[in-house]
Coordinates of C-alpha atoms in Angstrom, one line a residue:
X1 CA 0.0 0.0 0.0
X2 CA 1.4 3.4 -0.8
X3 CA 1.4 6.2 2.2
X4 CA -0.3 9.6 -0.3
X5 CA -3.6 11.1 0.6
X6 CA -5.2 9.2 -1.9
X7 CA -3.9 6.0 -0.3
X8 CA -5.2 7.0 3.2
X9 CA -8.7 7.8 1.3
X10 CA -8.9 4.3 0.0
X11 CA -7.6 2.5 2.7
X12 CA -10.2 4.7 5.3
X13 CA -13.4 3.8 2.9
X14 CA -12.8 0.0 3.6
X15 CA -13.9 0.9 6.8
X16 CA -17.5 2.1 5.7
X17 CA -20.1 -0.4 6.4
X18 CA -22.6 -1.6 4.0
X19 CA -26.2 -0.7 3.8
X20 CA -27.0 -4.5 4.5
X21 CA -24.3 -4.2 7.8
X22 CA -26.1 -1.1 8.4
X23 CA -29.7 -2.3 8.4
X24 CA -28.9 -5.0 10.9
X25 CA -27.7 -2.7 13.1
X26 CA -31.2 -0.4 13.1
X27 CA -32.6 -3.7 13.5
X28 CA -30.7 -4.3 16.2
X29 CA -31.7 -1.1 17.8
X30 CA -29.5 0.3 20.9
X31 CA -28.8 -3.2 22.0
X32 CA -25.2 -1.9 20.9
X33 CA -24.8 1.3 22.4
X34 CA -24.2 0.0 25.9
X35 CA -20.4 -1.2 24.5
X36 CA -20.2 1.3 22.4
X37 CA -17.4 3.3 24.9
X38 CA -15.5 0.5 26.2
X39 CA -15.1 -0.5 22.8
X40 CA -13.9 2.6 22.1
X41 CA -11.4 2.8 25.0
X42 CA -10.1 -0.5 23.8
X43 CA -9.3 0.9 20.4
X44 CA -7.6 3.9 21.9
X45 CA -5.2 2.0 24.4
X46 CA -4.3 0.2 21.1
X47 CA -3.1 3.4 19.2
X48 CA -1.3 4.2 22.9
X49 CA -3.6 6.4 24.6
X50 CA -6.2 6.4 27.7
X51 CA -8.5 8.3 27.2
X52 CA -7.4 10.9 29.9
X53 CA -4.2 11.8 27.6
X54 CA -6.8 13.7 25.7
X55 CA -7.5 16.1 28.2
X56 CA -4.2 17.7 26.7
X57 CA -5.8 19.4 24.1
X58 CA -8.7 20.7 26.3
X59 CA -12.0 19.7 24.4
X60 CA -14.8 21.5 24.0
X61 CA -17.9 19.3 23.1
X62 CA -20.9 20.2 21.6
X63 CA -23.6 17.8 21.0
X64 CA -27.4 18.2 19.8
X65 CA -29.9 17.2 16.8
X66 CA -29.6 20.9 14.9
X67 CA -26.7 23.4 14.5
X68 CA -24.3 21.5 16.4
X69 CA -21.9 22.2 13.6
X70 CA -22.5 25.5 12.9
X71 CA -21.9 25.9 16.9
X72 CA -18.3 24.4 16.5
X73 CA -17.7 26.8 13.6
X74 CA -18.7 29.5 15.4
X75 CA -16.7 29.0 18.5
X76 CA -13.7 27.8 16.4
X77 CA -13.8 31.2 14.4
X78 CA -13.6 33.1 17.7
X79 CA -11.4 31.4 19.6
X80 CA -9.0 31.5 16.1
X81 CA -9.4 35.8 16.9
X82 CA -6.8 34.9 19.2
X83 CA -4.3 34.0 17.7
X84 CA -0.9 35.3 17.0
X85 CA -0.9 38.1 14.6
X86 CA 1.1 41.4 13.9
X87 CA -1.2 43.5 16.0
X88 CA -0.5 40.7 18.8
X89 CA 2.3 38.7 18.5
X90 CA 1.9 37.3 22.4
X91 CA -1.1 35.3 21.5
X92 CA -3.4 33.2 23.9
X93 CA -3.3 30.5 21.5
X94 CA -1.1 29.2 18.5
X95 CA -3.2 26.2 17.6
X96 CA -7.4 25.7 17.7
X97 CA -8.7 22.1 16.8
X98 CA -12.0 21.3 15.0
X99 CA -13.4 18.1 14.3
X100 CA -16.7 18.2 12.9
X101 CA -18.8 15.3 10.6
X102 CA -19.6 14.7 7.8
X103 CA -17.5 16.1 5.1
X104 CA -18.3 18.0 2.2
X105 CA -15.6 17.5 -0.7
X106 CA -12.6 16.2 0.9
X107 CA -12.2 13.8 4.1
X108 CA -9.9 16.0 5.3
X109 CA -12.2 18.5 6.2
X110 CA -13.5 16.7 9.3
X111 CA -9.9 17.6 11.1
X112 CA -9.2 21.3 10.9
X113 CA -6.5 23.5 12.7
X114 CA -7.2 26.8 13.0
X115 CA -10.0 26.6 10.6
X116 CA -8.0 25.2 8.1
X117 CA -8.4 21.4 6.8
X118 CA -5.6 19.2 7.8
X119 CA -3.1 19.2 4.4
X120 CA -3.4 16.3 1.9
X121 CA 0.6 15.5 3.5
X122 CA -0.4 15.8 7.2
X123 CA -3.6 13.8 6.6
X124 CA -1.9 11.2 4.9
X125 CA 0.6 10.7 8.0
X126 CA -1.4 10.7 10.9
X127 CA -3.7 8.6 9.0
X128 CA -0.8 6.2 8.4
X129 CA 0.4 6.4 12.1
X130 CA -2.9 5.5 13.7
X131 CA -3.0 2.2 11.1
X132 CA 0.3 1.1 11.8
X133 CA -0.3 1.3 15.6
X134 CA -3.4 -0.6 15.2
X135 CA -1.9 -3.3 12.9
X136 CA 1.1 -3.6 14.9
X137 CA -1.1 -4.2 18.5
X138 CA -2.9 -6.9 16.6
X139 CA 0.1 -8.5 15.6
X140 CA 1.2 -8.1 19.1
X141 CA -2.3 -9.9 19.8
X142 CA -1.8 -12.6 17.5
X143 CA -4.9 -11.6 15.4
X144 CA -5.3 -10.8 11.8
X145 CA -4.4 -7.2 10.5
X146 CA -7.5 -6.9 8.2
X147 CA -10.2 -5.0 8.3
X148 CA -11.3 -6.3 12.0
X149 CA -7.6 -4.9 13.2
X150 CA -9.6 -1.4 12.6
X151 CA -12.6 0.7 14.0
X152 CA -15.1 1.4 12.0
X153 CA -14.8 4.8 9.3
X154 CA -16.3 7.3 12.2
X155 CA -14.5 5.5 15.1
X156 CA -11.0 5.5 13.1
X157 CA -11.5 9.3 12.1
X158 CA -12.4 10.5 16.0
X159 CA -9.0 8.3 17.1
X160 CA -7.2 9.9 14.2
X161 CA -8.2 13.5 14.7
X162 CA -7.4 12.6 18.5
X163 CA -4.3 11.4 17.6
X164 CA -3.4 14.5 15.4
X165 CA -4.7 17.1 17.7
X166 CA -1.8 15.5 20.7
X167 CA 1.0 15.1 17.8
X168 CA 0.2 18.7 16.6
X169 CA 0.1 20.3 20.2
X170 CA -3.1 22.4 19.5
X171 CA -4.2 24.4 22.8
X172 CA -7.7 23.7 22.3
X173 CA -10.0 21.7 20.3
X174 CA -14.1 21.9 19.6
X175 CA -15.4 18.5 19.2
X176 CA -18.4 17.5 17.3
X177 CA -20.6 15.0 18.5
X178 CA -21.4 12.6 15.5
X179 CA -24.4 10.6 16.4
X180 CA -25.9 11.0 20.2
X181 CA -24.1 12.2 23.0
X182 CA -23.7 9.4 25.6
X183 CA -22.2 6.4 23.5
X184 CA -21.0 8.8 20.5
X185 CA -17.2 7.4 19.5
X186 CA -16.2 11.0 21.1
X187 CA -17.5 10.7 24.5
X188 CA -14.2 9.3 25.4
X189 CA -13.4 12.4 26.7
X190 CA -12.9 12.6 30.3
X191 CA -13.0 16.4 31.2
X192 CA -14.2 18.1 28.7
X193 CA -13.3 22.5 29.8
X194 CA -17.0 23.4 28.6
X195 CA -19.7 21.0 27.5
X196 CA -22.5 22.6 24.7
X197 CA -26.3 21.2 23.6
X198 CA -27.8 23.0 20.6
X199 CA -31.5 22.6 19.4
X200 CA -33.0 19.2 19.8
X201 CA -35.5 17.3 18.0
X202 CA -36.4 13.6 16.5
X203 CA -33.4 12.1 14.5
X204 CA -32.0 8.7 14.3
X205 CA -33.9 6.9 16.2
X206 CA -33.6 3.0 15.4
X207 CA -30.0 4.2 17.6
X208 CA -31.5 7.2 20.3
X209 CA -35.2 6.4 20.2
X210 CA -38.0 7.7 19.6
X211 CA -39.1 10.4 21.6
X212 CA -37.6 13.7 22.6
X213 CA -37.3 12.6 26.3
X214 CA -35.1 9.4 25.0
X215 CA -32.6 11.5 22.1
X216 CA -32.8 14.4 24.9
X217 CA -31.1 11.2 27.5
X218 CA -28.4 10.7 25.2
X219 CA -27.3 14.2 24.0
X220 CA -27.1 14.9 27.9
X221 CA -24.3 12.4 28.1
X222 CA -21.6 14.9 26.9
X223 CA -22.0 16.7 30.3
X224 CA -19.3 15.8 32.9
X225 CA -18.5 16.8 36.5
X226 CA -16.3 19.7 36.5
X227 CA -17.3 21.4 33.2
X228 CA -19.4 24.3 32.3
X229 CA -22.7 23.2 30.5
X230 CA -24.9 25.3 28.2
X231 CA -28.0 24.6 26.0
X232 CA -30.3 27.0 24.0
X233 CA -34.5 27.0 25.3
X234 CA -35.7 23.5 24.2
X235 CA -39.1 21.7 24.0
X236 CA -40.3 21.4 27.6
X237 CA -39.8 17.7 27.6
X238 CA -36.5 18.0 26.4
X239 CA -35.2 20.4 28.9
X240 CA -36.7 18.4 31.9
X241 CA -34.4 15.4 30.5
X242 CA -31.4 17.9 30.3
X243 CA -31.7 19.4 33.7
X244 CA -32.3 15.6 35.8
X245 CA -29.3 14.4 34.1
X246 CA -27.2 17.4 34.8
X247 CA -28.3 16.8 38.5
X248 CA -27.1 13.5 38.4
X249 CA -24.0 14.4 37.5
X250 CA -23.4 17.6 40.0
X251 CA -23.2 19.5 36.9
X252 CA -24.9 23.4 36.9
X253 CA -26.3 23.8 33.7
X254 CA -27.6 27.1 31.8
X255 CA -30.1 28.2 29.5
X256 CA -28.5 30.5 26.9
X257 CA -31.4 32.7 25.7
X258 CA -30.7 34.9 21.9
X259 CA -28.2 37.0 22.7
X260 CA -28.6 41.0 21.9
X261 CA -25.3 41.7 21.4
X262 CA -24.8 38.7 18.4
X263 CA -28.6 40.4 17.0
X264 CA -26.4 43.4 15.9
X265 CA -23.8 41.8 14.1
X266 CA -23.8 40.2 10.7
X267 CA -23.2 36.6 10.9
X268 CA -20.8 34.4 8.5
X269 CA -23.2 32.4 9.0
X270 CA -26.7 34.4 7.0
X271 CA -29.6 32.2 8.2
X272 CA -32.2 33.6 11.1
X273 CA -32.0 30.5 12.9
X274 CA -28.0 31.0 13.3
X275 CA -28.4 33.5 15.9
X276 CA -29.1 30.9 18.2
X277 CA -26.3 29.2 17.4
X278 CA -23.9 32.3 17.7
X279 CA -25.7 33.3 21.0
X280 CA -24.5 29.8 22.1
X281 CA -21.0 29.9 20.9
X282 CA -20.3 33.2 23.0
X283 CA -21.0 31.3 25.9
X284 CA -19.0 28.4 25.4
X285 CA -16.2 30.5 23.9
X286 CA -16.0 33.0 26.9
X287 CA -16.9 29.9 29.2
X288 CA -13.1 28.4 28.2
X289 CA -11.8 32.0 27.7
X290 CA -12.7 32.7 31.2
X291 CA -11.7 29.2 32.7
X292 CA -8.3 28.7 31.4
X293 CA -7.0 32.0 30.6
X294 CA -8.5 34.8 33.0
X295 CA -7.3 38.2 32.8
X296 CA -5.2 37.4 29.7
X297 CA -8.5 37.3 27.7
X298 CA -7.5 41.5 27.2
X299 CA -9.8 44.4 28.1
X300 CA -12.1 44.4 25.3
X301 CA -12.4 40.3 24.2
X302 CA -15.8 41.8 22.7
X303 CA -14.2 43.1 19.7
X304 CA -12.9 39.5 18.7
X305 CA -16.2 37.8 19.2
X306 CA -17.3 40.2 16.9
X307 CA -14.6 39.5 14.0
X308 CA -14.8 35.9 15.0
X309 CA -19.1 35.2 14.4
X310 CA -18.5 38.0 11.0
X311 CA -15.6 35.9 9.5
X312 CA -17.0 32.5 9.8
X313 CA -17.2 30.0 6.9
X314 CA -19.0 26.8 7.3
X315 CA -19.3 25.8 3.2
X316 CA -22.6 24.0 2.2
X317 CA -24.7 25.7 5.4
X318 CA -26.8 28.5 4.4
X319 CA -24.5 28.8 2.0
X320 CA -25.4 31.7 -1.2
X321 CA -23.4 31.0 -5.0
X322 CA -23.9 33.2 -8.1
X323 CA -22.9 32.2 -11.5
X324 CA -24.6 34.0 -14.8
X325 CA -28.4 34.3 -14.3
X326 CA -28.6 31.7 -11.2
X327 CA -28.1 31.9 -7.5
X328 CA -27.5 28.7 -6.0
X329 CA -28.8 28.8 -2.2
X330 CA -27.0 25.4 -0.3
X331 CA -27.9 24.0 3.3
X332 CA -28.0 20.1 3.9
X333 CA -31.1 19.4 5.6
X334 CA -31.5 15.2 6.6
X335 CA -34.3 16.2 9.2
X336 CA -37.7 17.2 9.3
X337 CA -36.7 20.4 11.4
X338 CA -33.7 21.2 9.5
X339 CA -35.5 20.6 6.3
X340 CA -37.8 23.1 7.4
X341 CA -35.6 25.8 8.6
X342 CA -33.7 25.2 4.9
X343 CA -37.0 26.0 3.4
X344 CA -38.0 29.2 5.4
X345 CA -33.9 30.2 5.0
X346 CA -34.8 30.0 1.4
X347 CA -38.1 31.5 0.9
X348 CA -36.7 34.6 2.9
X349 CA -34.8 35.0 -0.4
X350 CA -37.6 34.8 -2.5
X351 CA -39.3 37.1 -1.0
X352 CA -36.5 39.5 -1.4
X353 CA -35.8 38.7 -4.9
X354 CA -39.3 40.3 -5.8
X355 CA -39.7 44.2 -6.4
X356 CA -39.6 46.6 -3.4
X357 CA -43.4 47.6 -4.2
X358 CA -44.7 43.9 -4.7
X359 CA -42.2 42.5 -1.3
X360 CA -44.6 40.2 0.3
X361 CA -46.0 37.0 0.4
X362 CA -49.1 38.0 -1.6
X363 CA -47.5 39.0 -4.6
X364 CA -44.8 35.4 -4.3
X365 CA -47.6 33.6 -5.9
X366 CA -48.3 35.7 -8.8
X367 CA -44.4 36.7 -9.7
X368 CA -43.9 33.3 -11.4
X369 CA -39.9 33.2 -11.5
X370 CA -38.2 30.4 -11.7
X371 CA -37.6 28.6 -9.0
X372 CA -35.7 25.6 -8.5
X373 CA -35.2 22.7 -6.3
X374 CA -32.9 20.3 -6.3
X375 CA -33.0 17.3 -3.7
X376 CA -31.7 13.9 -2.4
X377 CA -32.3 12.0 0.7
X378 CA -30.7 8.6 -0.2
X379 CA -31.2 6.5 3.3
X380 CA -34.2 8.1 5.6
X381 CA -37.5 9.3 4.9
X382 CA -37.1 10.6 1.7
X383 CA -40.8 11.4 0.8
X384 CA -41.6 12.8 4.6
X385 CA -38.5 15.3 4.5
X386 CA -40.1 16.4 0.5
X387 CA -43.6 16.8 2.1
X388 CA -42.0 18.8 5.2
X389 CA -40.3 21.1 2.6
X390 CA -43.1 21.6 0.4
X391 CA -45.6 22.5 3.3
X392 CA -42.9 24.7 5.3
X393 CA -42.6 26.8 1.8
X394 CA -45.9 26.8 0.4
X395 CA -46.8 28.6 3.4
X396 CA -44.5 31.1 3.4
X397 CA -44.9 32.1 0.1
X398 CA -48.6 31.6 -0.3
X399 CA -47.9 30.0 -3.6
X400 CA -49.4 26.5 -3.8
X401 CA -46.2 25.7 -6.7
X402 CA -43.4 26.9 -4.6
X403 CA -40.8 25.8 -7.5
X404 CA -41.4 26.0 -11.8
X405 CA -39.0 23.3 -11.8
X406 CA -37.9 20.3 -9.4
X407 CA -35.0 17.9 -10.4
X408 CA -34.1 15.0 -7.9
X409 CA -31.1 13.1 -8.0
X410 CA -28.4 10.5 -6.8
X411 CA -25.9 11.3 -5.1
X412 CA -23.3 10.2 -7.4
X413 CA -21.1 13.0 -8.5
X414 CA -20.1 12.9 -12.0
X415 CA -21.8 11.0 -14.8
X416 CA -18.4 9.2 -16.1
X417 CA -16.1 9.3 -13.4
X418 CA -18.5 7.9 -10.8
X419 CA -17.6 9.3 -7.1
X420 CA -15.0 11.7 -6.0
X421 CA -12.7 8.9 -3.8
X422 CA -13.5 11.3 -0.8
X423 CA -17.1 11.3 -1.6
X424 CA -17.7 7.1 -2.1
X425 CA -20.1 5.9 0.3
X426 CA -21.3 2.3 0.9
X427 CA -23.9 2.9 3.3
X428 CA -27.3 3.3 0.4
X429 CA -28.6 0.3 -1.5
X430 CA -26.6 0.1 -4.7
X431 CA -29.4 -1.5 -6.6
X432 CA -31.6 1.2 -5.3
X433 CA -29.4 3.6 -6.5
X434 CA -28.5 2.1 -9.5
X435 CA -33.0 2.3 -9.9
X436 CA -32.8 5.8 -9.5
X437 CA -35.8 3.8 -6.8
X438 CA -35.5 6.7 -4.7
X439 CA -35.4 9.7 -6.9
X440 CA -38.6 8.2 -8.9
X441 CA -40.8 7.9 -5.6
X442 CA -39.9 11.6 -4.9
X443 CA -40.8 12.4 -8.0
X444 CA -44.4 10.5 -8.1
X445 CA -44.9 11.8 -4.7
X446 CA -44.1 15.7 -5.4
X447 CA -46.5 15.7 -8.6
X448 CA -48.7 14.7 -5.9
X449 CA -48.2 17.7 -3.8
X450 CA -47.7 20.0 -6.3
X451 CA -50.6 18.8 -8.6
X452 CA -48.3 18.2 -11.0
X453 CA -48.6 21.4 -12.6
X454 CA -44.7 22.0 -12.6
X455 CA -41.6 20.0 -14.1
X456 CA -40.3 17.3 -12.3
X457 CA -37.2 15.5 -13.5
X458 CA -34.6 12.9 -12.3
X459 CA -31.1 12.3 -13.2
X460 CA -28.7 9.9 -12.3
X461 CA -26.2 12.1 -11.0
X462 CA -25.8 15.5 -9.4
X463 CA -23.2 16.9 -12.5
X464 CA -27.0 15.7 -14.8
X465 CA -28.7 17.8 -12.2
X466 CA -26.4 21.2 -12.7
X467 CA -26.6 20.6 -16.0
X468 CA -30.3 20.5 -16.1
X469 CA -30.5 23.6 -14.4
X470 CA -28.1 25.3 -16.0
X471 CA -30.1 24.6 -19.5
X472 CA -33.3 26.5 -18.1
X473 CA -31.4 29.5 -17.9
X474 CA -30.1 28.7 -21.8
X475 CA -33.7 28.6 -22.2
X476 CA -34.4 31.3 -20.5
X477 CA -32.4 33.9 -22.0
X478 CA -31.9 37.1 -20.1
X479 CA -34.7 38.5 -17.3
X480 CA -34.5 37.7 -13.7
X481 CA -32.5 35.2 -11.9
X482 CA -33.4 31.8 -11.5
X483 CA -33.2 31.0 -8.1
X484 CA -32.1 27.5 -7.0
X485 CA -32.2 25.5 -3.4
X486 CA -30.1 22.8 -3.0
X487 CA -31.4 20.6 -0.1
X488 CA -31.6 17.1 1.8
X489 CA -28.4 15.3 2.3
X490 CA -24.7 15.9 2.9
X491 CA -23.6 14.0 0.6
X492 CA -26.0 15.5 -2.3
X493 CA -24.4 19.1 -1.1
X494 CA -20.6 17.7 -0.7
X495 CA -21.3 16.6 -4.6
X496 CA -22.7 19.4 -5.5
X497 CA -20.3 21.7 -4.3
X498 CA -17.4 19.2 -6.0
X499 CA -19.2 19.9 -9.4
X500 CA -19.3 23.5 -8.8
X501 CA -15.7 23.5 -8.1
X502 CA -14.3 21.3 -10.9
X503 CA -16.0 23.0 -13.3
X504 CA -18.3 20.6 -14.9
X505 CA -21.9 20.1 -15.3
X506 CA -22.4 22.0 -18.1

């Protein structure tokens, strides 16, 4: 095996589990979850870690159903404010760690240092360090090296970005929850310096269950004895959950209500909804500031909070492109409320795309633009999340045909070349795919919504999709700009952005 980027990219994506290994275990339920952290542990002490050793790089965790990655950015940017720079060269910090999931375009993505991805080189070593350890203790063992030496993809990347934080000597890192709280591969963290919950609701529940009170349980396992906790106002239910378990565990945690002071600055970060996030991020940010570092923080921190929530960049999140004639607007949305709050995000531009003496929701219906979507959901509730979006904008607008033109798709990148290596995923049904299965029951479903009055298409890959698009406006000529959403799943928005970038589709 070689030791480039590209070798670390194929050698990680024999670690993705198949949709058939995947099924079994939502069949399976959270039978699992209770071994979930020991097993977790065991793969650490086999790289040469306990878990303590991270305590180095002082996490910061965040957990929650919505914005939880959006939060990281946030307090990554301002912590990042920091930093050495000419007008102060005796910084607080030199390094700031962020690991967030999943990925857009690149793997690497997921394990940033002061908001930069890790490098194609430094990727590729770490990578190659944590394999070798993990080969090597199975030899020790006496037990194969294949694919069972390893953790699974998630499981390898939190040990890896673990590993590279330590190696790298950052002074802090913000750690992304991927899935839950309480048996989430990152939970190995001991004493977290500040713990963070964003906005909660129903999501993966063949693994947290199905209520609020049971996902609520498990996001509230992040909190440990010790450390700060925050949250943002959550369903009633929720919060109950939230505030028992932070009992149980002696910790003290607070409500952090929208924040005036982030209402008067202009986020990176454009979407209504963000200010919650922000207003969250200030808190866990001047939680650590204020922890570890005191009176060094300066006289007037305010001023880099400020830069820090204006100079964020979190690609693919509510997330504005303009090429000739079209304006791409990008957020992933994989559950109903984030679906939802895509929509509004969305139909907030609509509404100021019209005329200043027609700007309301009366004249949407009657100004007949064109509007695009473009969607995927490959492996939930593909039809639910469609009808979500569809009700959440219809009302809004006041237009019963919220888009001219509708084009769902795969998730597969290019038409020839298949997946980007980065962007190869195991996890859908490749019959299904191959079927276009799911892309044709959105379609039959939306014509059902939307009386079937507009154009509906579907394409086997997102660089057909752009293309599509792309040929209404050749249609279209000159006028107004045709205004696009580009929703559902990561992967769908990783791709997308890839064919942006590369310059294809059309």
């Amino acid at each position: 095996m070689g030791r480039t980027y590209s070798d670390a990219v194929t050698a990680l994506n024999t670690l993705q589990k198949n949709s058939a290994v995947i099924e079994s275990v939502r069949k399976a339920g959270m039978s699992l979850n209770s071994q979930a952290i020991p097993e977790m542990i065991e793969w650490c002490r086999r790289v040469g870690y306990e878990p303590v050793d991270f305590d180095k790089f002082k996490p910061i965790h965040i957990a929650g159903t919505k914005g939880k990655g959006s939060t990281s950015a946030f307090v990554s940017s301002i912590l990042t404010q920091f930093l050495p720079s000419s007008a102060q060269p005796n910084a607080l910090f030199r390094k700031i760690g962020l690991y967030t999931s999943p990925h857009l375009r690149f793997v690497r993505e997921r394990i940033r240092i002061n908001n930069e991805p890790l490098s194609e080189r430094l990727f590729a070593r770490y990578f190659f360090e944590v394999w070798d350890k993990l080969e090597e203790s199975a030899r020790t063992k006496g037990e194969p090296t294949d694919r069972t030496a390893k953790p699974s993809y998630f499981r390898f990347l939190t040990l890896m970005a673990f590993h590279t934080y330590i190696r790298e000597g950052v002074n802090t890192a913000v750690i992304e929850c991927g899935i839950g709280g309480e048996y989430d591969s990152t939970n190995i963290i001991v004493h977290p310096s500040v713990t963070g919950i964003t906005s909660l609701g129903i999501d993966h529940v063949q693994l947290l269950g199905k209520t609020i009170e049971e996902i609520a349980w498990h996001k509230a396992g992040i909190m440990k004895e010790g450390a700060p906790a925050f949250t943002v106002p959550q369903l009633p239910a929720a919060q109950a959950v939230l505030e028992d378990r932070a009992k149980e565990r002696s910790v003290e945690l607070r409500t952090v209500q929208d924040n005036p002071f982030v209402a008067g600055i202009e986020l990176g970060l454009e979407a209504p909804f963000q200010r919650s996030n922000a207003s969250l991020a200030v808190k866990l940010a001047m939680s650590y500031l204020q922890s570890h570092h005191g009176a060094e923080i300066g006289s007037n921190p305010l001023e880099k909070f400020v830069r820090g929530l204006e100079r964020v960049r979190w690609p693919g999140r509510c997330e504005t492109r303009r090429e000739d004639g079209i304006a791409w607007h990008i957020d992933s949305g994989h559950t109903l409320e984030s679906i939802k709050l895509a929509a509004s995000w969305f139909a907030g531009h609509v509404l100021r795309s019209l005329q200043p003496d027609s700007a309301s929701t009366n004249e949407a219906a009657s100004k007949r633009y064109t509007r695009v979507l473009m969607f995927n959901q490959q492996t939930r509730d593909a039809p639910a999340l469609a009808r979500a979006l569809h009700s959440t904008i219809t009302s809004a607008l006041k237009d019963q045909q919220p888009f001219t033109h509708v084009v769902f798709c795969t998730n597969l990148t290019f038409k020839e070349e298949g997946y980007r290596p980065d962007l190869v995923s195991i996890n859908a049904d490749r019959e299904k795919v191959e079927a276009l299965k799911v892309q044709k029951g959105l379609r039959d479903a939306w014509k059902e919504l939307d009386g079937g009055s507009g154009e509906v298409e579907v394409k086997g890959s997102i660089q057909e999709a752009v293309e599509w698009v792309r040929g209404l406006k050749t249609e279209q000529g000159e006028g107004e700009e045709i205004l696009v959403l580009v929703t559902g799943s990561s992967h769908l928005v990783g791709g997308f952005l890839e064919v942006l970038e590369s310059g294809k589709g059309g």
